[in-house]
């Protein structure tokens, strides 16, 4: 499987606020330049992967502005990738420090993929609504950049099922 998890910092929902701060604007600009380079490489890899029959997946937070970029939309359309939306709290994403330590973070995520098993597995990972959340901003946003054990187990389990069928 070719799985893209390109850093989303330059495309996060907070950039529209932070871009008015000169030092933050420069950081955002550098993050977006890195994204553009990585995306170009990923597009090329997708063409090789598709020719070899390899499954493809792209992951970002649901609110990431990169989802709306022309090149991203075109690749998703060309590869006929389908989305699945899910929540971090359903995959045990929690604040790891501060006064909210241990509280679930609902972080909405999206994966576009051609793997039905991944879509099926993650479609079940929605917030139950039975707990209180902490917000996904500041240091908690940084903490949420990684994957939980539950996220990785869900992804690997779905991929394993896809290749065994």
Short mmCIF file of N, CA and C in Angstrom, two decimals:
data_model
loop_
_atom_site.label_atom_id
_atom_site.label_comp_id
_atom_site.label_asym_id
_atom_site.label_seq_id
_atom_site.Cartn_x
_atom_site.Cartn_y
_atom_site.Cartn_z
N UNK A 1 0.84 -1.17 0.00
CA UNK A 1 0.00 0.00 0.00
C UNK A 1 0.89 1.24 0.00
N UNK A 2 0.49 2.20 -0.80
CA UNK A 2 1.13 3.52 -0.78
C UNK A 2 0.24 4.42 0.06
N UNK A 3 0.74 4.86 1.21
CA UNK A 3 -0.05 5.61 2.18
C UNK A 3 0.58 6.98 2.38
N UNK A 4 -0.15 8.03 2.04
CA UNK A 4 0.36 9.39 2.19
C UNK A 4 -0.13 9.99 3.49
N UNK A 5 0.83 10.46 4.26
CA UNK A 5 0.56 11.18 5.49
C UNK A 5 1.45 12.42 5.48
N UNK A 6 1.26 13.24 4.48
CA UNK A 6 2.07 14.44 4.29
C UNK A 6 1.73 15.44 5.39
N UNK A 7 2.74 16.04 6.05
CA UNK A 7 2.45 17.00 7.12
C UNK A 7 1.42 18.04 6.69
N UNK A 8 0.46 18.26 7.58
CA UNK A 8 -0.68 19.14 7.26
C UNK A 8 -0.57 20.50 7.93
N UNK A 9 0.54 20.79 8.60
CA UNK A 9 0.65 22.02 9.39
C UNK A 9 0.32 23.26 8.56
N UNK A 10 0.80 23.33 7.33
CA UNK A 10 0.54 24.50 6.49
C UNK A 10 -0.88 24.57 5.97
N UNK A 11 -1.65 23.51 6.17
CA UNK A 11 -3.03 23.47 5.68
C UNK A 11 -4.06 23.36 6.78
N UNK A 12 -3.61 23.52 8.02
CA UNK A 12 -4.56 23.36 9.12
C UNK A 12 -5.49 24.57 9.24
N UNK A 13 -6.57 24.37 9.96
CA UNK A 13 -7.59 25.39 10.10
C UNK A 13 -7.13 26.66 10.81
N UNK A 14 -6.03 26.57 11.54
CA UNK A 14 -5.55 27.74 12.28
C UNK A 14 -4.72 28.69 11.41
N UNK A 15 -4.34 28.28 10.21
CA UNK A 15 -3.47 29.13 9.39
C UNK A 15 -4.15 30.44 9.00
N UNK A 16 -5.47 30.43 8.85
CA UNK A 16 -6.14 31.68 8.47
C UNK A 16 -6.04 32.72 9.58
N UNK A 17 -5.85 32.31 10.81
CA UNK A 17 -5.65 33.26 11.91
C UNK A 17 -4.17 33.62 12.06
N UNK A 18 -3.33 32.61 12.00
CA UNK A 18 -1.90 32.81 12.26
C UNK A 18 -1.15 33.49 11.12
N UNK A 19 -1.69 33.48 9.92
CA UNK A 19 -0.95 34.04 8.78
C UNK A 19 -0.76 35.56 8.89
N UNK A 20 -1.46 36.20 9.79
CA UNK A 20 -1.34 37.65 9.97
C UNK A 20 -0.18 38.01 10.90
N UNK A 21 0.43 37.02 11.51
CA UNK A 21 1.61 37.22 12.35
C UNK A 21 2.83 36.94 11.48
N UNK A 22 3.70 37.95 11.28
CA UNK A 22 4.82 37.78 10.33
C UNK A 22 5.65 36.51 10.54
N UNK A 23 6.03 36.20 11.76
CA UNK A 23 6.86 35.00 11.98
C UNK A 23 6.07 33.73 11.66
N UNK A 24 4.79 33.72 12.00
CA UNK A 24 3.94 32.56 11.70
C UNK A 24 3.74 32.43 10.20
N UNK A 25 3.57 33.55 9.52
CA UNK A 25 3.39 33.52 8.06
C UNK A 25 4.58 32.84 7.39
N UNK A 26 5.80 33.16 7.85
CA UNK A 26 6.99 32.55 7.26
C UNK A 26 7.02 31.03 7.51
N UNK A 27 6.60 30.62 8.70
CA UNK A 27 6.54 29.18 9.00
C UNK A 27 5.51 28.48 8.12
N UNK A 28 4.35 29.10 7.98
CA UNK A 28 3.29 28.53 7.15
C UNK A 28 3.78 28.39 5.71
N UNK A 29 4.45 29.43 5.24
CA UNK A 29 4.98 29.41 3.87
C UNK A 29 5.96 28.25 3.68
N UNK A 30 6.85 28.02 4.65
CA UNK A 30 7.81 26.92 4.54
C UNK A 30 7.10 25.57 4.58
N UNK A 31 6.08 25.45 5.44
CA UNK A 31 5.31 24.19 5.49
C UNK A 31 4.62 23.92 4.16
N UNK A 32 4.08 24.95 3.55
CA UNK A 32 3.38 24.78 2.27
C UNK A 32 4.35 24.45 1.15
N UNK A 33 5.55 24.99 1.20
CA UNK A 33 6.56 24.65 0.19
C UNK A 33 6.95 23.17 0.31
N UNK A 34 7.10 22.71 1.55
CA UNK A 34 7.42 21.30 1.77
C UNK A 34 6.27 20.42 1.27
N UNK A 35 5.05 20.79 1.62
CA UNK A 35 3.88 20.04 1.13
C UNK A 35 3.91 19.93 -0.40
N UNK A 36 4.15 21.05 -1.08
CA UNK A 36 4.14 21.05 -2.56
C UNK A 36 5.18 20.08 -3.12
N UNK A 37 6.37 20.07 -2.53
CA UNK A 37 7.42 19.15 -2.99
C UNK A 37 7.02 17.70 -2.74
N UNK A 38 6.54 17.44 -1.53
CA UNK A 38 6.14 16.07 -1.20
C UNK A 38 4.97 15.59 -2.06
N UNK A 39 4.04 16.49 -2.31
CA UNK A 39 2.87 16.11 -3.12
C UNK A 39 3.29 15.73 -4.53
N UNK A 40 4.19 16.50 -5.12
CA UNK A 40 4.65 16.18 -6.48
C UNK A 40 5.28 14.78 -6.54
N UNK A 41 6.10 14.46 -5.54
CA UNK A 41 6.71 13.13 -5.48
C UNK A 41 5.63 12.07 -5.29
N UNK A 42 4.69 12.34 -4.39
CA UNK A 42 3.61 11.38 -4.13
C UNK A 42 2.79 11.12 -5.40
N UNK A 43 2.48 12.16 -6.15
CA UNK A 43 1.73 11.97 -7.41
C UNK A 43 2.45 11.01 -8.34
N UNK A 44 3.75 11.19 -8.48
CA UNK A 44 4.54 10.30 -9.34
C UNK A 44 4.53 8.87 -8.81
N UNK A 45 4.67 8.72 -7.51
CA UNK A 45 4.63 7.39 -6.90
C UNK A 45 3.27 6.73 -7.12
N UNK A 46 2.21 7.52 -7.10
CA UNK A 46 0.86 6.98 -7.32
C UNK A 46 0.74 6.34 -8.70
N UNK A 47 1.34 6.96 -9.69
CA UNK A 47 1.25 6.42 -11.04
C UNK A 47 1.97 5.07 -11.13
N UNK A 48 3.12 4.96 -10.46
CA UNK A 48 3.85 3.69 -10.43
C UNK A 48 3.04 2.66 -9.63
N UNK A 49 2.54 3.08 -8.48
CA UNK A 49 1.77 2.17 -7.62
C UNK A 49 0.54 1.64 -8.35
N UNK A 50 -0.16 2.52 -9.02
CA UNK A 50 -1.38 2.11 -9.73
C UNK A 50 -1.04 1.11 -10.82
N UNK A 51 0.06 1.36 -11.54
CA UNK A 51 0.48 0.45 -12.62
C UNK A 51 0.83 -0.94 -12.07
N UNK A 52 1.24 -0.99 -10.79
CA UNK A 52 1.60 -2.27 -10.15
C UNK A 52 0.44 -2.89 -9.40
N UNK A 53 -0.72 -2.24 -9.40
CA UNK A 53 -1.87 -2.77 -8.69
C UNK A 53 -1.84 -2.54 -7.18
N UNK A 54 -1.05 -1.57 -6.75
CA UNK A 54 -0.91 -1.27 -5.33
C UNK A 54 -2.06 -0.40 -4.84
N UNK A 55 -2.53 -0.68 -3.64
CA UNK A 55 -3.57 0.15 -3.02
C UNK A 55 -2.98 1.50 -2.63
N UNK A 56 -3.84 2.52 -2.61
CA UNK A 56 -3.40 3.89 -2.33
C UNK A 56 -4.33 4.51 -1.30
N UNK A 57 -3.74 5.29 -0.38
CA UNK A 57 -4.53 6.01 0.61
C UNK A 57 -3.85 7.34 0.93
N UNK A 58 -4.68 8.35 1.18
CA UNK A 58 -4.21 9.68 1.57
C UNK A 58 -4.94 10.06 2.85
N UNK A 59 -4.21 10.51 3.85
CA UNK A 59 -4.80 10.90 5.14
C UNK A 59 -4.43 12.31 5.51
N UNK A 60 -5.43 13.06 5.93
CA UNK A 60 -5.25 14.38 6.53
C UNK A 60 -6.43 14.64 7.46
N UNK A 61 -6.31 15.62 8.34
CA UNK A 61 -7.50 16.05 9.08
C UNK A 61 -8.58 16.49 8.08
N UNK A 62 -9.83 16.27 8.44
CA UNK A 62 -10.93 16.60 7.52
C UNK A 62 -10.95 18.07 7.11
N UNK A 63 -10.52 18.96 8.00
CA UNK A 63 -10.57 20.39 7.71
C UNK A 63 -9.33 20.92 6.99
N UNK A 64 -8.37 20.05 6.68
CA UNK A 64 -7.14 20.49 6.02
C UNK A 64 -7.47 21.12 4.66
N UNK A 65 -6.93 22.30 4.43
CA UNK A 65 -7.23 22.99 3.16
C UNK A 65 -6.60 22.30 1.95
N UNK A 66 -5.63 21.43 2.18
CA UNK A 66 -5.00 20.72 1.06
C UNK A 66 -6.02 19.86 0.31
N UNK A 67 -7.05 19.37 0.99
CA UNK A 67 -8.08 18.57 0.32
C UNK A 67 -8.71 19.33 -0.85
N UNK A 68 -8.70 20.65 -0.79
CA UNK A 68 -9.34 21.47 -1.83
C UNK A 68 -8.38 21.91 -2.93
N UNK A 69 -7.09 21.63 -2.77
CA UNK A 69 -6.13 22.03 -3.79
C UNK A 69 -6.42 21.28 -5.10
N UNK A 70 -6.27 22.00 -6.18
CA UNK A 70 -6.59 21.47 -7.50
C UNK A 70 -5.87 20.15 -7.80
N UNK A 71 -4.57 20.09 -7.51
CA UNK A 71 -3.80 18.88 -7.79
C UNK A 71 -4.30 17.70 -6.97
N UNK A 72 -4.69 17.96 -5.74
CA UNK A 72 -5.19 16.90 -4.86
C UNK A 72 -6.53 16.38 -5.39
N UNK A 73 -7.43 17.29 -5.70
CA UNK A 73 -8.74 16.92 -6.22
C UNK A 73 -8.60 16.14 -7.53
N UNK A 74 -7.70 16.58 -8.39
CA UNK A 74 -7.50 15.91 -9.67
C UNK A 74 -6.96 14.48 -9.49
N UNK A 75 -6.02 14.32 -8.54
CA UNK A 75 -5.47 12.99 -8.32
C UNK A 75 -6.52 12.06 -7.72
N UNK A 76 -7.28 12.56 -6.77
CA UNK A 76 -8.35 11.75 -6.17
C UNK A 76 -9.34 11.31 -7.24
N UNK A 77 -9.69 12.22 -8.13
CA UNK A 77 -10.62 11.88 -9.22
C UNK A 77 -9.99 10.88 -10.19
N UNK A 78 -8.75 11.12 -10.58
CA UNK A 78 -8.08 10.25 -11.54
C UNK A 78 -7.95 8.82 -11.00
N UNK A 79 -7.65 8.70 -9.70
CA UNK A 79 -7.46 7.38 -9.10
C UNK A 79 -8.76 6.78 -8.56
N UNK A 80 -9.83 7.56 -8.65
CA UNK A 80 -11.16 7.13 -8.16
C UNK A 80 -11.11 6.72 -6.69
N UNK A 81 -10.43 7.54 -5.89
CA UNK A 81 -10.35 7.28 -4.45
C UNK A 81 -11.64 7.75 -3.80
N UNK A 82 -12.05 7.04 -2.79
CA UNK A 82 -13.30 7.36 -2.06
C UNK A 82 -12.96 7.70 -0.61
N UNK A 83 -13.75 8.60 -0.01
CA UNK A 83 -13.42 9.04 1.35
C UNK A 83 -14.05 8.19 2.44
N UNK A 84 -13.40 8.23 3.58
CA UNK A 84 -13.99 7.75 4.83
C UNK A 84 -13.62 8.79 5.89
N UNK A 85 -14.62 9.20 6.66
CA UNK A 85 -14.42 10.17 7.73
C UNK A 85 -14.57 9.47 9.07
N UNK A 86 -13.75 9.89 10.03
CA UNK A 86 -13.77 9.25 11.35
C UNK A 86 -13.23 10.23 12.38
N UNK A 87 -13.29 9.84 13.65
CA UNK A 87 -12.90 10.73 14.75
C UNK A 87 -11.76 10.15 15.58
N UNK A 88 -10.86 11.00 15.97
CA UNK A 88 -9.72 10.57 16.78
C UNK A 88 -10.11 9.94 18.10
N UNK A 89 -11.15 10.47 18.74
CA UNK A 89 -11.54 9.93 20.05
C UNK A 89 -11.97 8.47 19.95
N UNK A 90 -12.48 8.06 18.81
CA UNK A 90 -12.89 6.67 18.62
C UNK A 90 -11.68 5.75 18.43
N UNK A 91 -10.52 6.36 18.27
CA UNK A 91 -9.27 5.60 18.12
C UNK A 91 -8.32 5.91 19.28
N UNK A 92 -8.92 6.32 20.39
CA UNK A 92 -8.20 6.56 21.65
C UNK A 92 -7.22 7.73 21.57
N UNK A 93 -7.53 8.76 20.78
CA UNK A 93 -6.71 9.97 20.75
C UNK A 93 -7.07 10.79 21.98
N UNK A 94 -6.06 11.07 22.81
CA UNK A 94 -6.29 11.77 24.07
C UNK A 94 -5.20 12.81 24.30
N UNK A 95 -5.55 13.86 25.05
CA UNK A 95 -4.55 14.85 25.45
C UNK A 95 -3.54 14.16 26.36
N UNK A 96 -2.27 14.41 26.12
CA UNK A 96 -1.25 13.70 26.90
C UNK A 96 -0.61 14.58 27.97
N UNK A 97 -1.04 15.83 28.09
CA UNK A 97 -0.46 16.70 29.10
C UNK A 97 -1.43 17.83 29.43
N UNK A 98 -1.07 18.59 30.44
CA UNK A 98 -1.86 19.76 30.83
C UNK A 98 -3.09 19.40 31.63
N UNK A 99 -3.93 20.39 31.86
CA UNK A 99 -5.12 20.16 32.70
C UNK A 99 -6.13 19.20 32.08
N UNK A 100 -6.07 19.02 30.77
CA UNK A 100 -7.00 18.10 30.09
C UNK A 100 -6.38 16.73 29.84
N UNK A 101 -5.26 16.45 30.47
CA UNK A 101 -4.58 15.18 30.24
C UNK A 101 -5.54 14.00 30.38
N UNK A 102 -5.53 13.14 29.37
CA UNK A 102 -6.38 11.96 29.36
C UNK A 102 -7.75 12.17 28.73
N UNK A 103 -8.13 13.42 28.48
CA UNK A 103 -9.44 13.68 27.86
C UNK A 103 -9.38 13.35 26.37
N UNK A 104 -10.45 12.77 25.85
CA UNK A 104 -10.50 12.45 24.41
C UNK A 104 -10.46 13.71 23.54
N UNK A 105 -9.81 13.57 22.39
CA UNK A 105 -9.79 14.62 21.37
C UNK A 105 -10.57 14.10 20.17
N UNK A 106 -11.58 14.82 19.75
CA UNK A 106 -12.47 14.34 18.70
C UNK A 106 -11.87 14.45 17.29
N UNK A 107 -10.78 15.08 17.11
CA UNK A 107 -10.14 15.35 15.83
C UNK A 107 -10.78 14.61 14.65
N UNK A 108 -11.45 15.35 13.76
CA UNK A 108 -12.03 14.73 12.56
C UNK A 108 -10.94 14.46 11.51
N UNK A 109 -10.85 13.24 11.06
CA UNK A 109 -9.88 12.81 10.06
C UNK A 109 -10.62 12.31 8.83
N UNK A 110 -9.91 12.33 7.69
CA UNK A 110 -10.43 11.76 6.45
C UNK A 110 -9.30 10.98 5.77
N UNK A 111 -9.66 9.84 5.25
CA UNK A 111 -8.77 9.08 4.36
C UNK A 111 -9.49 8.92 3.04
N UNK A 112 -8.81 9.23 1.94
CA UNK A 112 -9.29 8.89 0.60
C UNK A 112 -8.49 7.67 0.16
N UNK A 113 -9.19 6.62 -0.28
CA UNK A 113 -8.50 5.39 -0.63
C UNK A 113 -9.29 4.58 -1.66
N UNK A 114 -8.60 3.67 -2.30
CA UNK A 114 -9.25 2.71 -3.20
C UNK A 114 -9.39 1.36 -2.51
N UNK A 115 -9.19 1.33 -1.19
CA UNK A 115 -9.28 0.09 -0.42
C UNK A 115 -10.59 0.05 0.35
N UNK A 116 -11.56 -0.74 -0.10
CA UNK A 116 -12.85 -0.82 0.59
C UNK A 116 -12.73 -1.27 2.05
N UNK A 117 -11.77 -2.14 2.34
CA UNK A 117 -11.60 -2.63 3.71
C UNK A 117 -11.20 -1.50 4.66
N UNK A 118 -10.37 -0.58 4.19
CA UNK A 118 -9.98 0.57 5.02
C UNK A 118 -11.19 1.47 5.25
N UNK A 119 -11.94 1.72 4.18
CA UNK A 119 -13.13 2.57 4.35
C UNK A 119 -14.11 1.93 5.33
N UNK A 120 -14.31 0.63 5.23
CA UNK A 120 -15.24 -0.06 6.12
C UNK A 120 -14.76 -0.01 7.57
N UNK A 121 -13.49 -0.26 7.79
CA UNK A 121 -12.94 -0.29 9.15
C UNK A 121 -13.01 1.09 9.82
N UNK A 122 -12.64 2.12 9.08
CA UNK A 122 -12.61 3.46 9.69
C UNK A 122 -14.00 4.10 9.77
N UNK A 123 -14.91 3.68 8.92
CA UNK A 123 -16.28 4.23 8.97
C UNK A 123 -16.94 3.94 10.31
N UNK A 124 -16.48 2.91 10.98
CA UNK A 124 -17.03 2.53 12.29
C UNK A 124 -16.39 3.33 13.42
N UNK A 125 -15.38 4.13 13.12
CA UNK A 125 -14.63 4.86 14.15
C UNK A 125 -15.14 6.30 14.27
N UNK A 126 -16.37 6.40 14.71
CA UNK A 126 -17.00 7.71 14.93
C UNK A 126 -17.25 7.90 16.42
N UNK A 127 -17.26 9.13 16.85
CA UNK A 127 -17.48 9.44 18.26
C UNK A 127 -18.81 8.86 18.72
N UNK A 128 -18.79 8.24 19.88
CA UNK A 128 -20.01 7.66 20.44
C UNK A 128 -20.90 8.73 21.06
N UNK A 129 -20.34 9.90 21.33
CA UNK A 129 -21.10 10.96 21.98
C UNK A 129 -21.27 10.74 23.47
N UNK A 130 -20.60 9.75 24.02
CA UNK A 130 -20.76 9.40 25.43
C UNK A 130 -19.68 9.98 26.33
N UNK A 131 -18.88 10.89 25.81
CA UNK A 131 -17.81 11.47 26.62
C UNK A 131 -17.61 12.94 26.26
N UNK A 132 -16.91 13.64 27.11
CA UNK A 132 -16.57 15.04 26.89
C UNK A 132 -15.22 15.11 26.18
N UNK A 133 -15.05 16.09 25.30
CA UNK A 133 -13.80 16.24 24.56
C UNK A 133 -13.03 17.46 25.04
N UNK A 134 -11.76 17.44 24.76
CA UNK A 134 -10.95 18.64 24.86
C UNK A 134 -10.69 19.11 23.43
N UNK A 135 -10.39 20.39 23.28
CA UNK A 135 -10.19 20.94 21.93
C UNK A 135 -8.85 20.47 21.35
N UNK A 136 -8.76 20.52 20.05
CA UNK A 136 -7.55 20.11 19.34
C UNK A 136 -6.84 21.37 18.84
N UNK A 137 -6.29 22.13 19.78
CA UNK A 137 -5.56 23.33 19.40
C UNK A 137 -4.30 23.45 20.25
N UNK A 138 -3.44 24.40 19.88
CA UNK A 138 -2.21 24.60 20.62
C UNK A 138 -1.37 23.35 20.71
N UNK A 139 -0.90 23.06 21.93
CA UNK A 139 -0.02 21.89 22.11
C UNK A 139 -0.76 20.58 21.84
N UNK A 140 -2.08 20.58 22.04
CA UNK A 140 -2.85 19.35 21.77
C UNK A 140 -2.91 19.06 20.27
N UNK A 141 -2.91 20.11 19.45
CA UNK A 141 -2.87 19.89 18.00
C UNK A 141 -1.54 19.23 17.61
N UNK A 142 -0.47 19.70 18.19
CA UNK A 142 0.85 19.11 17.93
C UNK A 142 0.88 17.65 18.38
N UNK A 143 0.31 17.37 19.56
CA UNK A 143 0.26 16.00 20.08
C UNK A 143 -0.54 15.08 19.15
N UNK A 144 -1.54 15.64 18.48
CA UNK A 144 -2.43 14.82 17.66
C UNK A 144 -1.85 14.51 16.28
N UNK A 145 -0.65 14.98 15.99
CA UNK A 145 -0.04 14.72 14.68
C UNK A 145 0.29 13.24 14.48
N UNK A 146 0.57 12.54 15.55
CA UNK A 146 0.91 11.13 15.44
C UNK A 146 -0.33 10.26 15.47
N UNK A 147 -0.12 8.98 15.26
CA UNK A 147 -1.22 8.02 15.29
C UNK A 147 -1.23 7.27 16.61
N UNK A 148 -2.41 6.97 17.07
CA UNK A 148 -2.55 6.15 18.27
C UNK A 148 -2.33 4.69 17.89
N UNK A 149 -2.10 3.85 18.89
CA UNK A 149 -1.99 2.42 18.66
C UNK A 149 -3.26 1.91 17.98
N UNK A 150 -4.42 2.39 18.45
CA UNK A 150 -5.70 1.95 17.88
C UNK A 150 -5.83 2.32 16.40
N UNK A 151 -5.33 3.50 16.03
CA UNK A 151 -5.35 3.93 14.62
C UNK A 151 -4.52 2.95 13.78
N UNK A 152 -3.31 2.71 14.24
CA UNK A 152 -2.40 1.84 13.49
C UNK A 152 -2.96 0.42 13.41
N UNK A 153 -3.52 -0.07 14.50
CA UNK A 153 -4.10 -1.42 14.50
C UNK A 153 -5.27 -1.50 13.52
N UNK A 154 -6.09 -0.47 13.49
CA UNK A 154 -7.24 -0.45 12.57
C UNK A 154 -6.75 -0.46 11.12
N UNK A 155 -5.77 0.39 10.82
CA UNK A 155 -5.22 0.47 9.46
C UNK A 155 -4.58 -0.86 9.06
N UNK A 156 -3.74 -1.40 9.91
CA UNK A 156 -3.05 -2.65 9.57
C UNK A 156 -4.03 -3.82 9.45
N UNK A 157 -5.02 -3.85 10.33
CA UNK A 157 -6.02 -4.91 10.26
C UNK A 157 -6.80 -4.86 8.96
N UNK A 158 -7.17 -3.65 8.55
CA UNK A 158 -7.93 -3.50 7.30
C UNK A 158 -7.06 -3.86 6.09
N UNK A 159 -5.81 -3.43 6.11
CA UNK A 159 -4.90 -3.75 5.01
C UNK A 159 -4.66 -5.27 4.93
N UNK A 160 -4.48 -5.88 6.09
CA UNK A 160 -4.27 -7.34 6.13
C UNK A 160 -5.48 -8.05 5.51
N UNK A 161 -6.66 -7.62 5.89
CA UNK A 161 -7.88 -8.21 5.33
C UNK A 161 -7.95 -8.01 3.81
N UNK A 162 -7.55 -6.83 3.35
CA UNK A 162 -7.58 -6.53 1.91
C UNK A 162 -6.66 -7.46 1.11
N UNK A 163 -5.49 -7.74 1.64
CA UNK A 163 -4.54 -8.56 0.88
C UNK A 163 -4.79 -10.05 1.04
N UNK A 164 -5.52 -10.43 2.09
CA UNK A 164 -5.83 -11.85 2.28
C UNK A 164 -7.05 -12.28 1.47
N UNK A 165 -7.94 -11.36 1.15
CA UNK A 165 -9.15 -11.70 0.40
C UNK A 165 -8.88 -11.97 -1.06
#
